[in-house]
Amino acid sequence: MDFFSLLFLLATFSSHFLHCSPSPILQAALDNSTHAYYNCTRNSTSATYNTYRSNIKTLLDLLSSESSNNARFYNSTAVGDNNVNTVYGLFLCVRDIDPKICQTCVIEAAKLITSLCTTAKEAIVWYSVCYVRYSDNSFFSIVEKTPELSFMNDKDYVGQAGRFNNILWDMLNDLRNAAANSSAKLADKSANLTENQKLYASAWCLPYLSAENCSWCLTDAIAEVPTSCCRGKSGGSILYPSCGVRFELYPFNKISDSISWVPPSPTSPRSLAPSGKQKTITIFEIIVPIIVLLVLLVLGYCCFLYRKERKSRHDILKESFGNDITTLESLQFEFPQIEVATDRFAAENRIGKGGFGEVYKGILSDGQEIAVKRLTRSSGQGAVEFKNEVQVIAKLQHRNLVRLLGFCLEDEEKILIYEYVPNKSLDYFLFDPQKRKLLSWSQRQKIIKGIARGILYLHEDSRLKIIHRDLKPSNVLLDSNMNPKISDFGMARIVSIDQIEESTCTIVGTYGYISPEYAMHGYFSVKSDVYSFGIMVLEIISGKRKGCCAESECIDDIRRYAWTKWAKQTPLELMDSGIEGTYSQEEVIKYIHIGLLCVQEDPDERPTMATIAFYLNSSSINLPIPLEPPYFKRSGNEENMAPNKELDNTRDSNNGMTMTQFFPR
Ligand SMILES: *[C@@H]1O[C@H](CO)[C@@H](O)[C@H](O)[C@H]1NC(C)=O
Ligand SMILES: *[C@@H]1O[C@H](CO)[C@@H](O)[C@H](O)[C@H]1NC(C)=O
Ligand SMILES: *[C@@H]1O[C@H](CO)[C@@H](O)[C@H](O)[C@H]1NC(C)=O
Ligand SMILES: *[C@@H]1O[C@H](CO)[C@@H](O)[C@H](O)[C@H]1NC(C)=O
Ligand SMILES: *[C@@H]1O[C@H](CO)[C@@H](O)[C@H](O)[C@H]1NC(C)=O
Ligand SMILES: *[C@@H]1O[C@H](CO)[C@@H](O)[C@H](O)[C@H]1NC(C)=O
Ligand SMILES: *[C@@H]1O[C@H](CO)[C@@H](O)[C@H](O)[C@H]1NC(C)=O
């Protein structure tokens, strides 16, 4: 018997030892909710539950046996008789660890889920390196964010918090892109915090998620890092069923930590956490780790043997979960179909007029409500390019973006079909003295955060970098829960570039929301969107709209107005006096502060959307000091644009640029 067989035997033996009868270390840990986390939902009292339960058993047995095939991930379905009592389940090892550790973890988790969740229709068990989940709903390929688990390392970070946060934030955003792009949907990374201190982080998604959905899921997980788990902490994790992130000051991804497949540092899971209870050390807790350590030392040695196999496993993953393509056919609508849906573009179905054409509400034959945008400036781009661009934009899917469902081409007519968003646009609420009262501070906060997430997705999405160029309240729609959804993004691609350039001369974007460098010189960048976002933030807080001097509620230049209050150290005077309910003054001041940072004159001084999202979600950080905006004077009061009046109408007004003059102070 050679050395490696011996080691292998030893490993097998100890893993058997570990999962014979309820493993004491696990059980103790579990009872105290420190080492594993589970959630059994939707307990059933139904008489057919026993059938369902036997299907669960079949499924879990299959998962356990599949885990011995060097698989990091496996999903399966146990179909009941007559298709009832079907169980869907999967396991995933969330690191590129040794297959033996993965297997041990999965087997242990499957046993645990069986013993803990005796009446659940749906359940999940998490360890630090793997999890097992089953449900009676087919959850494959959808993005699930509940149940959620957030752990934090109980040690606070000692050192420069600002630097730590910036590095962490950059790392997590890089990881999101890297994980979404990779075929295994897994990435890890380290960075130097100081000369002798590194920060380690990793991100993962279920391998069958599309890059977009993975990125979407991780964006939300990352946004929770400062809020729900880890503010000021030196480590933590956010885990969703579909994706997760973790960061620590030690290389938790390395084999030395993977051995403790019983999670090491995480404490106080949010939803269980009978906090304060101390765990006493049992004899098992001394013996078992020693054995585990031994085994894993051995496994570390064997590790390189598995390298090759692991590679081929990646190839398999790549094959089965390659890029999914939104097909053109699925996006194309027939003109008669659209005519029926909108009752031949009947006037009563008209719900708006945007910069690029009129918008109609429609109902498809299957009952789905749609918004139909009939492009006016249809020439300039061939059908093929148009289709290609629609296909690209249709892939941008985020809950804070209005979804593009497809297109319709008929002769010269070009039509875009969007999801229908029930409430009206933000300006409808914000600039109406009565409706404005409906917006509480927490709703305004939610709207600001949602807009920020949507723009961040456009700017940093893994495949495209989209600059909106025309962000304004009338382009922010509100759904029935008052969640914001940004519309009209990607129009620069769909309507051909020539036309955009042509209208650049007369300012694309809506007067007042566009950044000075864009208005004056036609330069645009992501920072132009940041500027528009900043103006919107100030408007949402104050309920006042930028320059429209005819009405009493309006101010000439909201930038200077806000700045003046800020400089006088009375920022709260900016706040809409009609806001009802309670709010934290500190929060409001932070939002005003962020708004002012976004509208600074020099684009380089404005933060990126990633930084803004971070600021919005952190509570105790020091923001940079905003610089004073230059004095801004309007020569004449003829500018009388309703907030939803589109910019291309300025073509009619010859005074376009000359209305604005900047006087340096
Ligand atoms: C596993 O998940 C994929 C992706 O959603 C799905 O197509 C496939 O049917 C699932 N496999 C089983 C056995 O359910
Ligand atoms: C379901 O039952 C399990 C025990 O089998 C229990 O731990 C869990 O809390 C119950 N969940 C609900 C939602 O009642
Ligand atoms: C992305 O997730 C959504 C929501 O979970 C799902 O409906 C959609 O099919 C997913 N898209 C892809 C391409 O997997
Ligand atoms: C379990 O998950 C559900 C949502 O799926 C959540 O409402 C519930 O609070 C969770 N329970 C525990 C104990 O975490
Ligand atoms: C991080 O620190 C190590 C050692 O201190 C050094 O070798 C490495 O170049 C540093 N990496 C970066 C990106 O600065
Ligand atoms: C928690 O840990 C303590 C000490 O190990 C142990 O006595 C107890 O049984 C465990 N379980 C609970 C529910 O406290
Ligand atoms: C991954 O995503 C990033 C960021 O969006 C993108 O720039 C990069 O090209 C992508 N990498 C690969 C290999 O697709």
Short mmCIF file of C-alpha atoms and ligand atoms in Angstrom, two decimals, residues 28 31-32 277-282 285, ligand 6:
data_model
loop_
_atom_site.label_atom_id
_atom_site.label_comp_id
_atom_site.label_asym_id
_atom_site.label_seq_id
_atom_site.Cartn_x
_atom_site.Cartn_y
_atom_site.Cartn_z
CA ALA A 28 -23.45 21.60 19.91
CA ASP A 31 -27.85 24.39 19.06
CA ASN A 32 -25.96 27.49 19.82
CA LYS A 277 -24.70 32.13 25.12
CA GLN A 278 -21.21 30.82 25.54
CA LYS A 279 -20.20 27.47 24.17
CA THR A 280 -18.35 25.23 26.59
CA ILE A 281 -15.65 23.04 25.25
CA THR A 282 -16.49 19.36 25.13
CA GLU A 285 -14.51 19.62 20.31
C1 LIG B 6 -24.94 25.34 23.70
O1 LIG B 6 -23.67 25.15 24.19
C2 LIG B 6 -23.65 24.76 25.56
C3 LIG B 6 -22.22 24.65 25.95
O2 LIG B 6 -21.55 23.85 25.05
C4 LIG B 6 -24.38 23.44 25.78
O3 LIG B 6 -24.37 23.10 27.14
C5 LIG B 6 -25.77 23.58 25.28
O4 LIG B 6 -26.42 22.33 25.35
C6 LIG B 6 -25.78 24.08 23.86
N1 LIG B 6 -27.11 24.26 23.40
C7 LIG B 6 -27.94 25.24 23.75
C8 LIG B 6 -29.29 25.20 23.12
O5 LIG B 6 -27.63 26.12 24.51
#
